[in-house]
XYZ file of C-alpha atoms in Angstrom:
620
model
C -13.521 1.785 18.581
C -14.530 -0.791 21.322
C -13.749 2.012 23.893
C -13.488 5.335 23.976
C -10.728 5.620 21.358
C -10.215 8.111 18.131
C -10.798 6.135 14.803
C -8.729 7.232 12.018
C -9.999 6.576 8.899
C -8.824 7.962 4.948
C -11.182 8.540 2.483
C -9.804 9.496 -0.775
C -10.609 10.455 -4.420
C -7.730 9.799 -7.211
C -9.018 11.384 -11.087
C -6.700 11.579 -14.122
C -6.211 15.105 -15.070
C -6.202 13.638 -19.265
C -9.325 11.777 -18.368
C -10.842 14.731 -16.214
C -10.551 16.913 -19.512
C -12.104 14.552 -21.845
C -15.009 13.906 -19.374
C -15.569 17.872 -18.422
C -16.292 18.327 -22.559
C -18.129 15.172 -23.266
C -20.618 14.727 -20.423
C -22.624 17.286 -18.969
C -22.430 19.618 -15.876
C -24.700 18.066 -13.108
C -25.944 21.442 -11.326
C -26.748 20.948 -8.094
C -28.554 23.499 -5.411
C -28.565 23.338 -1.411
C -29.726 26.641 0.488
C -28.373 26.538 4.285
C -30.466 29.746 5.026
C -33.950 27.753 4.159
C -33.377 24.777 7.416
C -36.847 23.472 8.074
C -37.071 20.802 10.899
C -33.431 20.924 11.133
C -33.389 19.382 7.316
C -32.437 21.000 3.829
C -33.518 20.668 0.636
C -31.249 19.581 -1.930
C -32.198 20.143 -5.965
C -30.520 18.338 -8.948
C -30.715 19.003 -12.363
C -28.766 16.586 -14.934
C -30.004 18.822 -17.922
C -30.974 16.432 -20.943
C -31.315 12.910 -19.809
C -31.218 10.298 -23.036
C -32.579 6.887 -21.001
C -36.115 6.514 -20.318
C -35.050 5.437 -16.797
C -32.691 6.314 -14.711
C -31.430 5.584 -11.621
C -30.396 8.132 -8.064
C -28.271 6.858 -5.866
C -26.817 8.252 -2.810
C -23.469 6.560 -1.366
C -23.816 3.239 1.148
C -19.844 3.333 1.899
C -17.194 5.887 1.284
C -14.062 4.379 0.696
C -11.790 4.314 3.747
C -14.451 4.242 5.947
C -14.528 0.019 5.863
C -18.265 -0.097 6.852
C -21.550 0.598 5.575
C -22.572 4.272 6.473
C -25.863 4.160 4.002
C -26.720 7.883 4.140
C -29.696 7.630 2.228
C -31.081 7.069 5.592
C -31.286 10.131 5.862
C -33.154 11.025 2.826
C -36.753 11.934 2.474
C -39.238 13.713 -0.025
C -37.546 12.313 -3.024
C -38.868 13.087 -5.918
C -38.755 14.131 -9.830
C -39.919 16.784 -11.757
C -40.760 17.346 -15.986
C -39.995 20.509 -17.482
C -43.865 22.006 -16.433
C -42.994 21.337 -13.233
C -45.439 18.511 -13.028
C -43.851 15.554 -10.355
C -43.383 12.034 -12.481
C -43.157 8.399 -11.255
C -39.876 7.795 -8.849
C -39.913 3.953 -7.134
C -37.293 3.495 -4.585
C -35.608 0.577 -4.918
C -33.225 0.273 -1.500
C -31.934 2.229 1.469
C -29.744 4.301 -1.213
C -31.262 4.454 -4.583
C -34.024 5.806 -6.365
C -35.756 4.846 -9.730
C -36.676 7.470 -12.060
C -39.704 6.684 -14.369
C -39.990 8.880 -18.188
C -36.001 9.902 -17.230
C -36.033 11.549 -20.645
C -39.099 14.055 -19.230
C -37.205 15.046 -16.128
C -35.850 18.446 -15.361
C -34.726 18.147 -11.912
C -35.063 15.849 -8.782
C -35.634 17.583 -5.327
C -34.767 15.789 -1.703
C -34.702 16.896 2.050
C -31.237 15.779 4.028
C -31.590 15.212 7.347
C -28.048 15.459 9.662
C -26.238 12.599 11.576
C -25.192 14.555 14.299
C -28.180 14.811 16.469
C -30.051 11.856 14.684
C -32.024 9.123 16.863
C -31.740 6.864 13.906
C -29.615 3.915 14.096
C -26.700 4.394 11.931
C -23.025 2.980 11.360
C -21.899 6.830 10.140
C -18.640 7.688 12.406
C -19.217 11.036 13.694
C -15.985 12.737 11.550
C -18.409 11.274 8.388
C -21.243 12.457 9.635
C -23.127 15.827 9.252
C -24.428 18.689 10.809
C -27.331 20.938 10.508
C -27.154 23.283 12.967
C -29.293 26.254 11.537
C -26.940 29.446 11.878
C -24.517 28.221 13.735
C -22.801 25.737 12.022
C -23.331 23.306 8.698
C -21.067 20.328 8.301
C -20.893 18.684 4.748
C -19.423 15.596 4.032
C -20.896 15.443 0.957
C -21.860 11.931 0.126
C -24.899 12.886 2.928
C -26.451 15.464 0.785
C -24.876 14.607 -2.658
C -25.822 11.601 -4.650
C -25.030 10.758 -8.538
C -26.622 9.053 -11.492
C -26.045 5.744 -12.020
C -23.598 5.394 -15.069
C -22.893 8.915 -14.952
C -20.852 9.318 -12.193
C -17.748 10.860 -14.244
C -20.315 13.915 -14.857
C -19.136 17.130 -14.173
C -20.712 19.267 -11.349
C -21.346 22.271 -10.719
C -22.176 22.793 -6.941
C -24.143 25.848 -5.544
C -24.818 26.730 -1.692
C -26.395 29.887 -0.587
C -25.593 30.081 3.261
C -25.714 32.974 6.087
C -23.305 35.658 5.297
C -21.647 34.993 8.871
C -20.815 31.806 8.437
C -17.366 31.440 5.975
C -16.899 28.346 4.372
C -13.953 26.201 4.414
C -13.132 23.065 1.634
C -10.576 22.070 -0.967
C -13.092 22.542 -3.547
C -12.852 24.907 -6.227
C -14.993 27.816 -5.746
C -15.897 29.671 -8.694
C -17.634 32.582 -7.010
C -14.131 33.949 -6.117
C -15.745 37.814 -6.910
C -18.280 37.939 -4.867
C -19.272 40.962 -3.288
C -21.313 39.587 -0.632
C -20.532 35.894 1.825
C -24.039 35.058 0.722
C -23.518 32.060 -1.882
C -20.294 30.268 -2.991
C -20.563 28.040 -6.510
C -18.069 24.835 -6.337
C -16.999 22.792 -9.353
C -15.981 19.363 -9.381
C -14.782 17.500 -12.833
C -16.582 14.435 -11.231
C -18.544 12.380 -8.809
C -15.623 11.361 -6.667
C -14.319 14.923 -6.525
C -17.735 15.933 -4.848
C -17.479 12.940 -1.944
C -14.089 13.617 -1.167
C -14.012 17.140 -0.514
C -16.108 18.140 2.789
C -17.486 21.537 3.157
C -17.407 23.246 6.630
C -19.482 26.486 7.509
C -18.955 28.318 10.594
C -18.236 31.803 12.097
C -14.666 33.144 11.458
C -12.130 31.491 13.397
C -9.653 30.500 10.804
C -5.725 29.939 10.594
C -3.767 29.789 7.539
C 0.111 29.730 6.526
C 2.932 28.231 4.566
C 5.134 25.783 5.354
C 7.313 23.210 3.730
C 5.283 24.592 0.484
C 2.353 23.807 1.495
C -0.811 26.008 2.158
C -1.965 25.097 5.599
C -5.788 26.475 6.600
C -6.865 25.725 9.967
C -10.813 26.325 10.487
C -12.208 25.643 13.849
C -15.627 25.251 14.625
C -16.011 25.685 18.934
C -19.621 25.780 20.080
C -18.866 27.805 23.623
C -16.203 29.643 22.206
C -13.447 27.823 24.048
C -11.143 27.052 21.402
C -9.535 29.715 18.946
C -7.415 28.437 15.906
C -4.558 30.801 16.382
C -3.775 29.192 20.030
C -3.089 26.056 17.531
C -1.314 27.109 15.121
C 2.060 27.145 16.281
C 2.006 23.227 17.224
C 0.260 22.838 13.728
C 3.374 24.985 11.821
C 5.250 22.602 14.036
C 3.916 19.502 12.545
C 3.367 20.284 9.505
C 6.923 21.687 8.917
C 8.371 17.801 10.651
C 6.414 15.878 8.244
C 7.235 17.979 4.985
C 11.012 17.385 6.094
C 10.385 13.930 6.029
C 9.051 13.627 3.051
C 11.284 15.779 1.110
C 11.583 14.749 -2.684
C 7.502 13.114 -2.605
C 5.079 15.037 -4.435
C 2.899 16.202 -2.131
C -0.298 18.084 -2.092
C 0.221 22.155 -2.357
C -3.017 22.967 -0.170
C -4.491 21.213 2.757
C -7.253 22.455 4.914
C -7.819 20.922 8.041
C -12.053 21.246 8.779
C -12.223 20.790 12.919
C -15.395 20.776 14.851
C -15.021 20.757 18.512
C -17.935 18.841 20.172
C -19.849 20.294 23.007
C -20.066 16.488 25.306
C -22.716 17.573 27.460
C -24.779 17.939 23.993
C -23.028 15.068 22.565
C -22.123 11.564 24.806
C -19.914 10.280 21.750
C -17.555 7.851 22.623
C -15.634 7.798 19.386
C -13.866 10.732 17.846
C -11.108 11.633 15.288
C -10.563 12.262 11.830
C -11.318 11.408 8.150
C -9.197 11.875 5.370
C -9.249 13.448 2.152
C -6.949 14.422 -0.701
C -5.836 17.661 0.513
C -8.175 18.149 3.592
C -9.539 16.203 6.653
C -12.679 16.284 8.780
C -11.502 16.658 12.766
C -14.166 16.103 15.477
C -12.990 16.360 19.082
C -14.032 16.878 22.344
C -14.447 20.928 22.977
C -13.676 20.252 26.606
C -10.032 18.941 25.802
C -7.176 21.676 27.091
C -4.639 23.038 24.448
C -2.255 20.877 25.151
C -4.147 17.269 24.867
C -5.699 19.031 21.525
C -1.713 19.579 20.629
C -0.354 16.163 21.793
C -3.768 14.161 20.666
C -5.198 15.563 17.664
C -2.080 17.695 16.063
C 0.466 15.614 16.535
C -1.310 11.861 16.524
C -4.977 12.487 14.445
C -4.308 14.960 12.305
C -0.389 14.133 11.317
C -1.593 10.396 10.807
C -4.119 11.818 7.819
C -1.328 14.154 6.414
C 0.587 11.060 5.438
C -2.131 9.638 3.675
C -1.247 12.227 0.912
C 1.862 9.242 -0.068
C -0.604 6.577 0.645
C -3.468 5.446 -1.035
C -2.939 9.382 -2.588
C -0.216 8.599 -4.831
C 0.255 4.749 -4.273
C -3.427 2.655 -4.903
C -5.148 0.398 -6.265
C -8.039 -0.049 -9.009
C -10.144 -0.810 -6.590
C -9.743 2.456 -4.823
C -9.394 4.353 -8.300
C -12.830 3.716 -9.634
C -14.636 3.602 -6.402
C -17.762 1.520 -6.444
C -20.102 3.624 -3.434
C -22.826 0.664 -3.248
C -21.456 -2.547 -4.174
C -17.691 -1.612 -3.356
C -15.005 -4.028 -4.611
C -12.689 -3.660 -1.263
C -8.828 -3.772 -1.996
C -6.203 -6.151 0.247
C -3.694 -3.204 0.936
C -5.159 -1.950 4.007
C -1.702 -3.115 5.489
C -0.119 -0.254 3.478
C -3.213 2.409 3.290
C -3.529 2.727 7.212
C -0.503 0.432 8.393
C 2.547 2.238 6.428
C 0.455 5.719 7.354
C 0.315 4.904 10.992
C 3.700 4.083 11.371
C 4.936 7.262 9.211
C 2.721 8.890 11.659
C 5.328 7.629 14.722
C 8.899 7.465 12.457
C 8.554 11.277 11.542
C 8.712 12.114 14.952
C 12.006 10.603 16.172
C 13.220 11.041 12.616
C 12.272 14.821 13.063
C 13.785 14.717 16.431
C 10.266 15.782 17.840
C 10.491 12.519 20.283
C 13.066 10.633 21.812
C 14.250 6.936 20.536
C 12.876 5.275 23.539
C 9.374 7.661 23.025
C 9.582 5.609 19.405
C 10.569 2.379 20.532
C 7.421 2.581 23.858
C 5.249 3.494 21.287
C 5.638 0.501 18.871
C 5.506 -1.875 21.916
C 2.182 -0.590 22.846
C 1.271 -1.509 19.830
C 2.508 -4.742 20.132
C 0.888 -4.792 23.098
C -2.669 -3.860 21.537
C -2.470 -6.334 18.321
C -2.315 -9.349 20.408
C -5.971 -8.865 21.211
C -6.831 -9.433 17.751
C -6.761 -12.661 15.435
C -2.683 -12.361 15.156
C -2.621 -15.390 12.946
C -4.945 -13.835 10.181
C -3.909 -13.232 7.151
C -4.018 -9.816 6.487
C -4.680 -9.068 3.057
C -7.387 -11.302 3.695
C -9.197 -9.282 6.648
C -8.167 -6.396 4.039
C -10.420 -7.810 1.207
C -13.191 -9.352 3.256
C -12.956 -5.937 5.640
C -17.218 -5.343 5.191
C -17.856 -9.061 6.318
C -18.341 -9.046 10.535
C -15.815 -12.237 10.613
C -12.893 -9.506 9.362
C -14.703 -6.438 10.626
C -14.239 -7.152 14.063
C -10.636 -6.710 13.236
C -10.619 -3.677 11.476
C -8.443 -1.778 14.244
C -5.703 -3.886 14.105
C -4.776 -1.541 10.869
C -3.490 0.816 12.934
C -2.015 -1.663 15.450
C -0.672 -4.578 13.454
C -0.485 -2.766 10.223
C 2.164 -0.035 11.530
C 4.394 -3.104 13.357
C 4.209 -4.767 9.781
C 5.643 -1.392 8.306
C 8.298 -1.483 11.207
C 9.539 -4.518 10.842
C 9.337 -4.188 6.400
C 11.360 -1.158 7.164
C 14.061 -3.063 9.593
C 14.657 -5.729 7.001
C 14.912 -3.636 4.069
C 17.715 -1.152 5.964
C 19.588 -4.535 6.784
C 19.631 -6.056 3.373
C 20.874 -2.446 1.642
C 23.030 -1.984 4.740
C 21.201 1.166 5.829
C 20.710 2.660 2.499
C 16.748 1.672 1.809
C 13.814 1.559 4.064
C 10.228 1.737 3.747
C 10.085 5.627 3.431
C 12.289 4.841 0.288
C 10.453 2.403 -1.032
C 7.049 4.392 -1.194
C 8.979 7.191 -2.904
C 10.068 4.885 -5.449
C 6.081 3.562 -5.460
C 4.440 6.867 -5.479
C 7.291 7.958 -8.552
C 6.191 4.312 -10.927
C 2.496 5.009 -10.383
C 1.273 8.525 -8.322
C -2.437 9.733 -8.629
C -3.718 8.848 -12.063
C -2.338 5.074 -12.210
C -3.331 2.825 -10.023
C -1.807 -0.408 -9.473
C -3.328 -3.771 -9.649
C -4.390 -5.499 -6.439
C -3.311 -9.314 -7.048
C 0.558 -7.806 -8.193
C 1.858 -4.754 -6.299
C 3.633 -7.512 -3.349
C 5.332 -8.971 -6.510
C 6.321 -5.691 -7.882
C 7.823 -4.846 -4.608
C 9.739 -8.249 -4.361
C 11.031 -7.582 -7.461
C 12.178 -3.657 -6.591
C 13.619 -5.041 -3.630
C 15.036 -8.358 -1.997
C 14.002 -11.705 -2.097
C 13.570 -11.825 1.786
C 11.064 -9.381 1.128
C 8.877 -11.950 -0.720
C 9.027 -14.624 2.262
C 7.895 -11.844 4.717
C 4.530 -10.951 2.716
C 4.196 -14.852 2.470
C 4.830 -16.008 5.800
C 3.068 -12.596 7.907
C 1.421 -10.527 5.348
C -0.925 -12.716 2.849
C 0.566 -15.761 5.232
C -0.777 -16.885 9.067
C 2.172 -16.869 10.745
C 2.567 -14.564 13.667
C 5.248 -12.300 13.531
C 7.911 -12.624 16.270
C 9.002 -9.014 16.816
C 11.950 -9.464 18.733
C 13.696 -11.451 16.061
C 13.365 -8.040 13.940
C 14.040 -5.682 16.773
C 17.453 -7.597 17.996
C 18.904 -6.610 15.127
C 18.745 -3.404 15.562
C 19.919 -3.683 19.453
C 16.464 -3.320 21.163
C 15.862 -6.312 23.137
C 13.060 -7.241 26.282
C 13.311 -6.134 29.936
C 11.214 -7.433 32.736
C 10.281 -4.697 35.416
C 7.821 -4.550 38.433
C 5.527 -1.761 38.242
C 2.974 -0.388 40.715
C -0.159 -1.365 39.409
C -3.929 -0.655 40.823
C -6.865 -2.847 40.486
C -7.285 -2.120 36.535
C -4.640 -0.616 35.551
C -0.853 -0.228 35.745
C 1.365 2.486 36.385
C 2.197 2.589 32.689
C -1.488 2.698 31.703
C -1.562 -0.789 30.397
C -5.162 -2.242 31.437
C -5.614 -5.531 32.874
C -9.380 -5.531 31.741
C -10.437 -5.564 27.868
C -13.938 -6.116 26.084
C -15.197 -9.569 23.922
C -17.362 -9.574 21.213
C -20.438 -9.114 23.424
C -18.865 -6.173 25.120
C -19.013 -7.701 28.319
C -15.541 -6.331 30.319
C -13.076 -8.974 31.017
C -10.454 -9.768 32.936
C -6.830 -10.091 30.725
C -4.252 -12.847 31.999
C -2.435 -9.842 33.170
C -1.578 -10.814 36.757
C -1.196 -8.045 39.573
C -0.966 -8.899 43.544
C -3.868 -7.296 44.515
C -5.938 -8.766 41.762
C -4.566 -12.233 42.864
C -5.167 -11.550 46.258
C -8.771 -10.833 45.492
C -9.042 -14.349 43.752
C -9.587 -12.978 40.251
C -8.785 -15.531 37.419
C -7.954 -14.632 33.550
C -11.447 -14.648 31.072
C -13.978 -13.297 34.340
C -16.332 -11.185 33.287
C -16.522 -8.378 35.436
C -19.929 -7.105 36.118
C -19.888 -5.302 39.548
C -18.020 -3.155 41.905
C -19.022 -2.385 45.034
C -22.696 -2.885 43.762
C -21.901 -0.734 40.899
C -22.552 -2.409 37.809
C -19.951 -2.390 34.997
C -20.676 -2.117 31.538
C -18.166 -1.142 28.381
C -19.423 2.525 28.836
C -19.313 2.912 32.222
C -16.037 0.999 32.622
C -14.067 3.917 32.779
C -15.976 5.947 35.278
C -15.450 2.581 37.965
C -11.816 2.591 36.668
C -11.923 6.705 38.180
C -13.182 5.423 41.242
C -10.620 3.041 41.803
C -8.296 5.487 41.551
C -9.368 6.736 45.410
C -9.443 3.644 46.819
C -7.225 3.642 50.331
C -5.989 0.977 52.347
C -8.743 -0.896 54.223
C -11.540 -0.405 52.179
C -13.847 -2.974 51.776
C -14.326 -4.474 48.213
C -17.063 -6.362 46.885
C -16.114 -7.535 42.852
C -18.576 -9.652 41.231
C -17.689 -11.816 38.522
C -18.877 -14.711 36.317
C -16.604 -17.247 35.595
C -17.452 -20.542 33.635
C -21.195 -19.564 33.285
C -21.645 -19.059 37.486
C -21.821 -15.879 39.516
C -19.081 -15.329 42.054
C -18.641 -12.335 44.560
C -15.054 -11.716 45.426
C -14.521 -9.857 48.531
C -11.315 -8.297 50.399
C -9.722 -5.431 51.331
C -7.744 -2.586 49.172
C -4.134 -3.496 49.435
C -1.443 -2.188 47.308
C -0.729 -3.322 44.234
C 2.705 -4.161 41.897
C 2.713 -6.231 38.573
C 5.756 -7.470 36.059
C 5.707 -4.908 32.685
C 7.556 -6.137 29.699
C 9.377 -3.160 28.126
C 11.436 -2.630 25.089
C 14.999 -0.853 26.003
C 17.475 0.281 23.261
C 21.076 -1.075 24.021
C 23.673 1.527 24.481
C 26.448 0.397 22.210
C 29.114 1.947 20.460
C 28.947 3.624 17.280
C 30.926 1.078 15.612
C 28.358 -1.617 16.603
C 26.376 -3.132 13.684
C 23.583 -2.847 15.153
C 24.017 0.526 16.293
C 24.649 1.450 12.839
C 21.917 0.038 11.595
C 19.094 1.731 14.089
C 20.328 4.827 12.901
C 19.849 4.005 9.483
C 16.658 3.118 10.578
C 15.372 6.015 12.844
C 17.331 8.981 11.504
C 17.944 8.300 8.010
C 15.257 9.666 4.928
C-alpha cells in the first residue's frame, strides 16, 4: 500500500448454527432503523432500540477494527449527535468515553438511542479506513454500507439478535448476503434484514445503487454481480463471462470443500477525477466482498486485475479463515482485538490458491505460475525477511510489525509454495497444501475454531516431521527461506539474462527505485548502465528530475516521462546521498541490466522431478 497498489484484505464472521438458535430465543432482537431517503448534510440518522435493558448503565460502542483489516479504522469518527432517549421521549444522560464508545446513564429508562453517520468516502477527516471499508453517502445515487460505520452493539450483548430496517429510494436495488425478510414487498421502498448476531451485521455489507446487476450458477454456487459505475461506463453483463470463467476454475479446484452456496460480489467503480485514491481493491466477507476500482480501467484490466487477481483472491478465503480459524477470529473482540499468529495461512495460503488455481485450471501457463512466484520473491526481500512470522502476525496492530503487513501476500503465498513442495515430496505426489486444508476445514469448518498456540502442532502431527522443522526454522523461526533449495526439486532452477532496462525501470517491469519508511524514493542496488553511467549509487534518495521534484505520489508520473526520453537529452537527477545534496548530470543513453529469472527444466516424464511438479501444479 506504499504505492499505488490494490490491498486485499478478508474480513470474516464465523457463528455456530446450535449457538445461533439458543441466542435468537434467549436474548432479544436489537431493532435497528436507517432511512437513506432522509440524507441531511450528506449524513444519516441511525435509531436503535434494545427493547428492555436490565443494567442501570450501559455501554454503545461502535467498531475500532474489523477483523482482517490489521489496523485501526475507528469509525466512530464518524459519529455525531449521539444520544439516548426514555420511553416519554425525554433525552437522558449519555458520557462518551473514547473515539468509539458511548456511556449510557439510567440504561434501564432507555427506549432507544439515535446517531448521525457521516461517510468515509468524501471525508476530510484523517482516517486509517481503506476505501473497500469505507462508506458512501451519496444521496440518490448510491449508498455504500459496510456496516460496522453505521452499526454499533451493546457492550456484553453483542450475541443479540437484530433485526435491521432501511427505507431507501425505490430506484436504487440493494445488494448483500443478508437475509431480507421483506421478500413480499410490493414496492423497492424498504427492505428489513435479520442477523442472529453482532458479527453477522459487520460482516455482511449492503450496497444500493441503480440496476445494473449480474447473477448465475456455477460450480453450485449463486454468483450476483452488482456494479455501481458513476458515468455509466461499466455494465455488469460485459463482466460476466470472465466472472463465470473464474468462478467455474476455482470451484473445480476446490471440488470436495464445503463451500459457500451464495456469493455476491458488491463493486463500486470510482470516478478518479472525483476521487485521487491511490489504494484500491477488495474486502472480504463470508459469502460476499466489497470491490472498489478505478471506473476509468478498460474491460480487460477490470478482467485480468480485479476478476481474475482481487476478486478470485477473496473467493478463496471461503477455505480460509471461513472454515479453518482460530478463537481469536471466532469471538472477535472490535475494540481491544486479541490478533491471531496465522496470518501466514489467512492471506498467505489464500494468495497463493489465488495463483495455483490458475495453472492448475489450465487458465495460465507453468512459466505464467512459476514468473509470478518469483515476483514475489522478488517483492518480499524488501521486507524484514528474517522476522518471524507468526510474530509480525500477532503483534500485526503494533507499527514495528505493521510496516510489514504486505509481506502477507508476498512472503505468506512463497511460504504456502514451498509447504506445498515439501509435502508433495514426502507423500511422493499424493498430498499438498490444497489437501491439507481440506483435511483442516473437514476436523474443524465454521463453528470450531482451533486454538492459536496448537494448530502448527496439529499439522505436524497430520503430516511429516519435516513439516515441524519448516514452521520452526521459517515460519515461527528467523531464518530466511532459501527458495531455490525448494524449487530444484521440482526442476526450476535460476537463469541470468540481460534485459533492456530504462532509467527506473526494466523491460520486465521490475523497478530499480522503492520507498523507506519516510517515503522518500530510493534508489535499489539494482544496477543498470545508464544508471551507472549517470553516477547513481544504491540507498540515494531521489528527489529531482530535471527540476521536477519527486515524491512517492508523483513518482510514477516522472517514471511516464522517462518513458519519452531520446538519445541526447540532457539530464539533471538530484540526489542525496550520506546526508549531502548531489546533482548528477549526463545525457540519455540506452539502457540494459542483468534479470534473474526462474525457468522450468524440460525433462522427461520419467524424471523425478518432472514427476513431482506435476504433482505439484496439476494435481487436486
Amino acid at each position: 500500500m506504499k504505492k499505488i497498489l490494490i490491498a486485499f484484505i478478508t474480513i470474516v464472521f464465523f457463528g455456530s448454527c446450535a449457538t445461533t438458535k439458543i441466542n435468537s430465543n434467549k436474548r432479544k432482537l436489537i431493532e435497528v432503523a436507517i432511512n437513506l431517503n432522509n440524507v441531511v448534510d450528506d449524513k444519516v440518522q441511525v435509531e436503535v432500540n434494545p427493547q428492555k435493558i436490565k443494567e442501570n448503565t450501559i455501554v454503545y460502542q461502535i467498531p475500532a477494527i474489523v477483523p482482517g483489516t490489521y489496523a485501526k479504522s475507528d469509525y466512530g469518527k464518524f459519529i455525531s449527535d449521539f444520544k439516548a432517549f426514555d420511553y416519554n421521549g425525554n433525552e437522558i444522560a449519555t458520557t462518551k468515553l473514547d473515539t468509539n464508545s458511548w456511556q449510557i446513564n439510567n440504561a434501564k429508562k432507555m427506549d432507544k438511542i439515535t446517531y448521525w453517520v457521516d461517510d468515509t468516502f468524501d471525508s476530510e477527516k484523517e482516517h486509517n479506513i481503506y476505501v473497500m471499508a469505507g462508506t458512501n453517502i451519496e444521496e440518490g445515487k448510491n449508498f455504500f454500507l459496510n456496516l460496522p460505520g453505521f452499526v454499533g452493539y451493546f457492550k456484553g450483548k453483542k450475541e443479540s439478535p437484530y433485526n435491521l430496517s432501511i427505507k431507501h429510494p425505490a430506484d436504487l436495488y440493494e445488494t448483500s448476503s443478508l437475509i431480507n425478510k421483506n421478500t413480499t414487498k410490493e414496492t423497492n421502498t424498504e427492505d428489513i434484514f435479520f442477523a442472529s448476531r453482532y458479527d453477522e451485521i459487520s460482516d455482511n455489507p449492503i450496497m444500493y445503487a441503480p440496476l445494473n446487476t449480474v447473477n448465475f450458477t456455477v460450480g453450485g454456487v449463486n454468483v450476483s454481480l452488482a456494479v455501481y459505475s458513476p458515468n455509466n461506463v461499466h455494465a455488469a453483463s460485459d463482466m460476466e463471462e470472465d466472472l463465470k470463467k473464474m468462478v467455474l476454475a476455482q470451484t473445480n479446484f476446490l471440488e470436495g470443500f464445503k463451500t459457500t452456496n451464495e456469493y455476491n460480489i458488491l463493486l463500486y467503480l470510482f470516478d478518479p477525477e472525483v476521487y485521487k485514491w491511490q489504494s484500491f481493491g477488495a474486502l472480504e466477507h463470508l459469502s460476499s466482498t466489497t470491490v472498489v476500482y478505478p471506473e476509468t480501467y478498460s474491460k480487460q484490466q477490470l478482467a485480468n486485475g480485479m476478476i481474475n487477481g482481487t476478486v478470485s483472491h477473496e473467493f478463496f478465503h471461503i477455505v480460509t479463515p471461513l472454515s479453518v480459524h482460530s478463537e481469536e477470529i471466532h469471538s472477535f473482540n472490535f475494540n481491544t482485538p486479541n490478533m491471531s499468529k496465522h496470518l501466514w495461512m489467512y492471506e498467505g495460503i489464500t494468495e497463493y490458491f489465488a495463483n495455483l488455481f490458475q495453472v492448475n485450471q489450465g487458465l495460465i501457463t507453468e512459466q505464467q505460475f512459476i514468473d509470478e512466484m518469483k515476483g514475489k520473491i522478488a517483492s518480499s526481500l524488501r521486507y524484514n525477511d528474517t522476522m518471524s512470522f507468526t510474530k509480525m502476525s500477532k503483534n500485526i496492530l503494533e507499527d514495528e510489525y505493521a510496516k510489514n503487513y504486505g509481506n502477507v501476500y508476498q512472503k505468506g503465498a512463497l511460504i504456502g509454495m514451498c509447504l506445498d513442495i515439501l509435502l508433495r515430496e514426502e507423500s511422493k505426489g499424493a498430498y499438498g497444501v490444497r489437501n491439507l486444508m481440506k483435511d483442516l476445514s473437514d476436523k474443524y469448518g465454521a463453528n470450531k475454531p482451533f486454538k492459536d498456540d496448537e494448530i502448527l502442532a496439529e499439522i505436524v502431527s497430520m503430516t511429516y516431521p519435516s513439516v515441524g522443522t519448516f514452521f520452526e526454522n521459517h515460519l515461527t523461526g528467523n531464518i530466511a527461506i532459501n527458495y531455490s533449495e525448494f524449487l530444484n526439486k521440482v526442476g526450476v532452477v535460476k537463469e541470468i539474462e540481460t534485459v533492456d532496462a530504462s532509467y527506473f525501470l526494466d523491460s520486465q517491469r521490475q523497478l530499480f527505485i522503492s520507498a523507506n519508511n519516510q517515503q522518500e524514493v530510493f534508489f535499489t542496488d539494482r544496477k543498470n548502465t545508464a544508471l551507472s553511467a549517470l553516477g547513481v549509487k544504491p540507498g540515494d534518495i531521489l528527489k529531482s528530475v530535471n527540476g521536477e521534484a519527486v515524491t512517492l505520489q508523483s513518482a510514477r508520473i516522472v517514471i511516464g516521462k522517462s518513458m519519452q526520453w531520446q538519445e541526447g537529452d540532457a539530464l539533471v537527477f538530484e540526489v542525496i546521498r550520506n546526508g549531502e545534496t548531489l546533482k548528477l548530470e549526463g545525457n540519455f543513453m540506452k539502457s540494459s541490466t542483468e534479470v534473474e529469472k526462474l525457468i522450468i527444466e524440460d525433462l522427461p516424464d520419467t524424471n523425478p522431478k518432472k514427476k513431482l511438479r506435476d504433482a505439484w501444479l496439476k494435481a487436486l
